[in-house]
Amino acid sequence: DAGVTQSPTHLIKTRGQHVTLRCSPISGHKSVSWYQQVLGQGPQFIFQYYEKEERGRGNFPDRFSARQFPNYSSELNVNALLLGDSALYLCASSQDRFEKLFFGSGTQLSVL
Amino acid sequence: EDQVTQSPEALRLQEGESSSLNCSYTVSGLRGLFWYRQDPGKGPEFLFTLYSAGEEKEKERLKATLTKKESFLHITAPKPEDSATYLCAVQEGRGTGNQFYFGTGTSLTVIP
């Protein structure tokens, strides 16, 4: 079975631009979460979506938004990029809202 | 405030030299404590879930234990392929979401 897939794997943007990251969960998983991981740190929670509804939001500015589609795939959008947004963005899926997370390999975003 | 603290930050072991990694946590009502392994450039890979004090889980050379304040990941006779960053995460037993709070990890290097 395919694991969590994320695209693109790497992305380079400039300050002020917008970016969209995509995630396909493991088949049968209804929950998708997004995490940001800065080099040398643990992942930080951004969003959780379950059954296409936002179920949790971390301490990130409104420039960050996300959505989940009927097939349970998800997009993370970041507007007005800042240098500090450079990080590995991880998508994770789980069968239910409270189950263990299965992570994708992430999208490495560099903002110049 | 820090909810998950891992120590040491880095650990170098000779092949076969057993040791333990520590994860201390402060959450109001623990739903679960999770251990993940992360290789460079990859997403975290699930290892164990622990739910209550006194619980233990084992997998090959790894054994995880849980008390009311901390968890240990014991590595017995490690091999070079065990080299990775080990992340601890806690899940609070409140709210409707599934937010995981991660520590900053312990970077383990096993020298042949």
Coordinates of C-alpha atoms in Angstrom, one line a residue:
Chain A
D1 CA 0.0 0.0 0.0
A2 CA 1.2 3.5 -0.7
G3 CA 2.1 5.7 2.2
V4 CA 1.4 9.4 2.6
T5 CA 2.6 11.2 -0.5
Q6 CA 3.5 14.8 -0.7
S7 CA 4.3 17.1 -3.6
P8 CA 6.5 18.8 -4.5
T9 CA 9.4 17.4 -2.6
H10 CA 11.4 20.6 -2.9
L11 CA 10.4 24.2 -3.6
I12 CA 12.2 27.5 -3.8
K13 CA 10.2 30.7 -3.5
T14 CA 11.0 34.4 -2.9
R15 CA 9.6 36.6 -0.2
G16 CA 6.0 37.7 -0.7
Q17 CA 5.1 34.9 -3.0
H18 CA 2.4 32.3 -2.4
V19 CA 2.9 28.5 -2.2
T20 CA 0.6 25.5 -2.3
L21 CA 1.6 22.1 -0.9
R22 CA -0.3 18.9 -1.6
C23 CA -0.8 15.7 0.3
S24 CA -2.5 12.4 -0.4
P25 CA -3.2 10.3 2.8
I26 CA -3.0 6.6 3.1
S27 CA -6.0 4.9 1.6
G28 CA -8.8 4.7 4.2
H29 CA -7.4 7.5 6.4
K30 CA -9.8 10.3 6.9
S31 CA -7.7 12.7 9.0
V32 CA -4.8 14.8 7.6
S33 CA -2.6 17.0 9.7
W34 CA 0.1 19.5 8.7
Y35 CA 3.3 20.1 10.6
Q36 CA 6.2 22.5 10.1
Q37 CA 9.7 21.4 11.0
V38 CA 12.5 23.8 11.2
L39 CA 16.0 22.4 11.1
G40 CA 17.1 21.0 14.5
Q41 CA 13.6 21.3 15.9
G42 CA 10.7 18.9 16.4
P43 CA 7.6 19.2 14.1
Q44 CA 5.1 22.0 15.1
F45 CA 1.4 21.5 14.6
I46 CA -0.3 23.7 12.0
F47 CA -3.7 22.2 11.2
Q48 CA -5.7 19.0 11.5
Y49 CA -8.6 18.2 9.1
Y50 CA -11.0 15.4 9.6
E51 CA -13.9 14.6 7.3
K52 CA -13.2 17.8 5.4
E53 CA -13.6 20.0 8.5
E54 CA -10.9 21.8 10.4
R55 CA -10.5 20.2 13.8
G56 CA -7.5 21.9 15.1
R57 CA -5.2 24.9 14.4
G58 CA -1.8 25.6 15.8
N59 CA -0.2 28.9 16.6
F60 CA 0.4 30.1 13.1
P61 CA -0.6 33.3 11.4
D62 CA -3.6 33.7 9.1
R63 CA -1.2 33.5 6.1
F64 CA -1.4 29.8 6.6
S65 CA -4.6 28.0 5.4
A66 CA -5.6 24.6 4.4
R67 CA -8.4 22.5 3.1
Q68 CA -9.4 18.9 2.7
F69 CA -11.1 17.5 -0.4
P70 CA -13.8 14.9 -0.7
N71 CA -11.2 12.2 -1.5
Y72 CA -9.4 13.2 1.8
S73 CA -6.4 14.7 0.1
S74 CA -5.3 18.1 1.4
E75 CA -3.6 21.3 0.4
L76 CA -1.7 23.7 2.6
N77 CA -1.5 27.3 1.4
V78 CA 0.9 29.9 2.6
N79 CA 0.6 33.5 1.5
A80 CA 3.0 36.4 1.6
L81 CA 6.0 34.2 2.3
L82 CA 8.6 35.2 4.8
L83 CA 12.2 34.0 5.1
G84 CA 11.2 32.4 8.4
D85 CA 8.7 30.1 6.6
S86 CA 11.7 28.1 5.2
A87 CA 11.2 24.7 6.7
L88 CA 10.2 21.1 6.0
Y89 CA 6.4 20.8 5.8
L90 CA 5.1 17.5 6.8
C91 CA 1.8 16.0 6.1
A92 CA 0.5 13.1 8.3
S93 CA -2.6 11.0 8.0
S94 CA -4.4 8.9 10.5
Q95 CA -7.5 6.6 10.4
D96 CA -9.3 8.6 13.0
R97 CA -8.8 12.0 14.7
F98 CA -7.0 10.5 17.7
E99 CA -4.9 7.8 16.2
K100 CA -1.2 7.7 15.6
L101 CA 0.2 9.7 12.7
F102 CA 1.8 8.4 9.6
F103 CA 4.0 11.0 8.0
G104 CA 5.0 11.7 4.4
S105 CA 8.6 12.6 3.4
G106 CA 7.7 16.3 3.4
T107 CA 8.1 19.3 1.2
Q108 CA 11.3 21.2 1.7
L109 CA 10.5 24.9 1.2
S110 CA 13.2 27.5 0.9
V111 CA 12.2 31.2 0.9
L112 CA 14.9 33.5 -0.5
Chain B
E1 CA 5.9 26.6 28.0
D2 CA 7.8 23.4 26.9
Q3 CA 5.6 20.4 27.1
V4 CA 8.1 17.8 25.9
T5 CA 11.8 17.8 26.7
Q6 CA 14.2 15.3 25.4
S7 CA 17.7 14.5 26.5
P8 CA 20.4 14.2 25.6
E9 CA 20.3 16.3 22.4
A10 CA 22.9 14.1 20.9
L11 CA 24.4 10.7 21.7
R12 CA 27.3 8.8 20.2
L13 CA 27.5 5.1 21.0
Q14 CA 29.9 2.4 20.0
E15 CA 28.2 -0.5 18.2
G16 CA 26.9 -2.8 21.0
E17 CA 26.9 -0.1 23.7
S18 CA 23.4 0.0 25.2
S19 CA 21.9 3.3 26.4
S20 CA 18.7 5.1 27.1
L21 CA 17.0 8.3 25.7
N22 CA 14.8 10.4 28.0
C23 CA 11.5 12.2 27.3
S24 CA 9.9 14.2 30.1
Y25 CA 6.5 15.8 29.6
T26 CA 4.0 18.2 31.2
V27 CA 0.5 17.9 29.9
S28 CA -2.9 18.0 31.7
G29 CA -4.2 14.6 30.9
L30 CA -2.1 12.4 28.7
R31 CA -4.0 10.6 25.9
G32 CA -0.8 9.0 24.5
L33 CA 2.9 9.2 24.2
F34 CA 4.5 8.4 20.9
W35 CA 8.1 7.6 19.8
Y36 CA 9.1 8.2 16.2
R37 CA 12.4 7.7 14.3
Q38 CA 13.4 10.3 11.7
D39 CA 16.2 9.9 9.2
P40 CA 17.7 12.9 7.4
G41 CA 15.4 14.4 4.8
K42 CA 12.6 12.0 5.7
G43 CA 9.4 12.2 7.6
P44 CA 9.1 10.7 11.1
E45 CA 8.5 6.9 11.2
F46 CA 6.2 5.6 13.9
L47 CA 7.8 3.3 16.5
F48 CA 5.6 3.0 19.6
T49 CA 2.5 4.3 21.4
L50 CA 2.3 4.2 25.2
Y51 CA -0.9 5.1 27.0
S52 CA -0.5 4.5 30.8
A53 CA 2.2 4.5 33.4
G54 CA 3.9 1.2 33.7
E55 CA 3.3 0.2 30.1
E56 CA 6.2 -1.1 28.0
K57 CA 6.6 -1.8 24.3
E58 CA 9.4 -3.6 22.5
K59 CA 10.6 -3.9 18.9
E60 CA 13.9 -5.5 18.0
R61 CA 16.6 -3.6 19.9
L62 CA 14.2 -0.9 21.1
K63 CA 12.1 -0.8 24.3
A64 CA 9.9 2.1 25.4
T65 CA 8.7 2.6 28.9
L66 CA 6.3 5.2 30.5
T67 CA 5.9 6.7 33.9
K68 CA 3.6 9.6 35.0
K69 CA 6.3 12.2 34.2
E70 CA 8.6 10.6 31.6
S71 CA 9.3 8.0 29.0
F72 CA 12.5 6.2 28.2
L73 CA 13.6 4.6 25.0
H74 CA 16.1 1.9 25.7
I75 CA 18.5 0.8 22.9
T76 CA 20.1 -2.6 23.5
A77 CA 23.3 -3.5 21.6
P78 CA 22.7 -0.8 18.9
K79 CA 23.9 -1.2 15.3
P80 CA 25.0 1.6 12.9
E81 CA 21.6 1.4 11.1
D82 CA 20.0 2.6 14.4
S83 CA 21.6 6.0 13.8
A84 CA 18.8 8.5 13.4
T85 CA 16.9 11.3 15.3
Y86 CA 14.4 9.9 17.8
L87 CA 11.4 12.1 18.5
C88 CA 9.0 11.9 21.4
A89 CA 5.5 13.3 21.1
V90 CA 2.6 13.6 23.5
Q91 CA -1.1 13.9 22.8
E92 CA -3.3 15.7 25.3
G93 CA -6.6 14.1 26.4
R94 CA -8.7 17.2 25.8
G95 CA -10.2 19.1 22.9
T96 CA -11.6 17.8 19.7
G97 CA -8.4 17.8 17.7
N98 CA -5.4 15.5 17.5
Q99 CA -2.5 17.9 18.2
F100 CA 0.8 16.2 18.9
Y101 CA 3.5 18.1 20.9
F102 CA 6.9 17.0 19.8
G103 CA 10.2 17.3 21.5
T104 CA 13.3 18.5 19.7
G105 CA 14.7 15.0 19.4
T106 CA 17.8 13.0 20.3
S107 CA 20.3 12.6 17.5
L108 CA 21.8 9.1 17.8
T109 CA 25.0 8.1 16.1
V110 CA 26.2 4.5 16.4
I111 CA 29.8 4.0 15.5
P112 CA 30.9 0.7 14.0

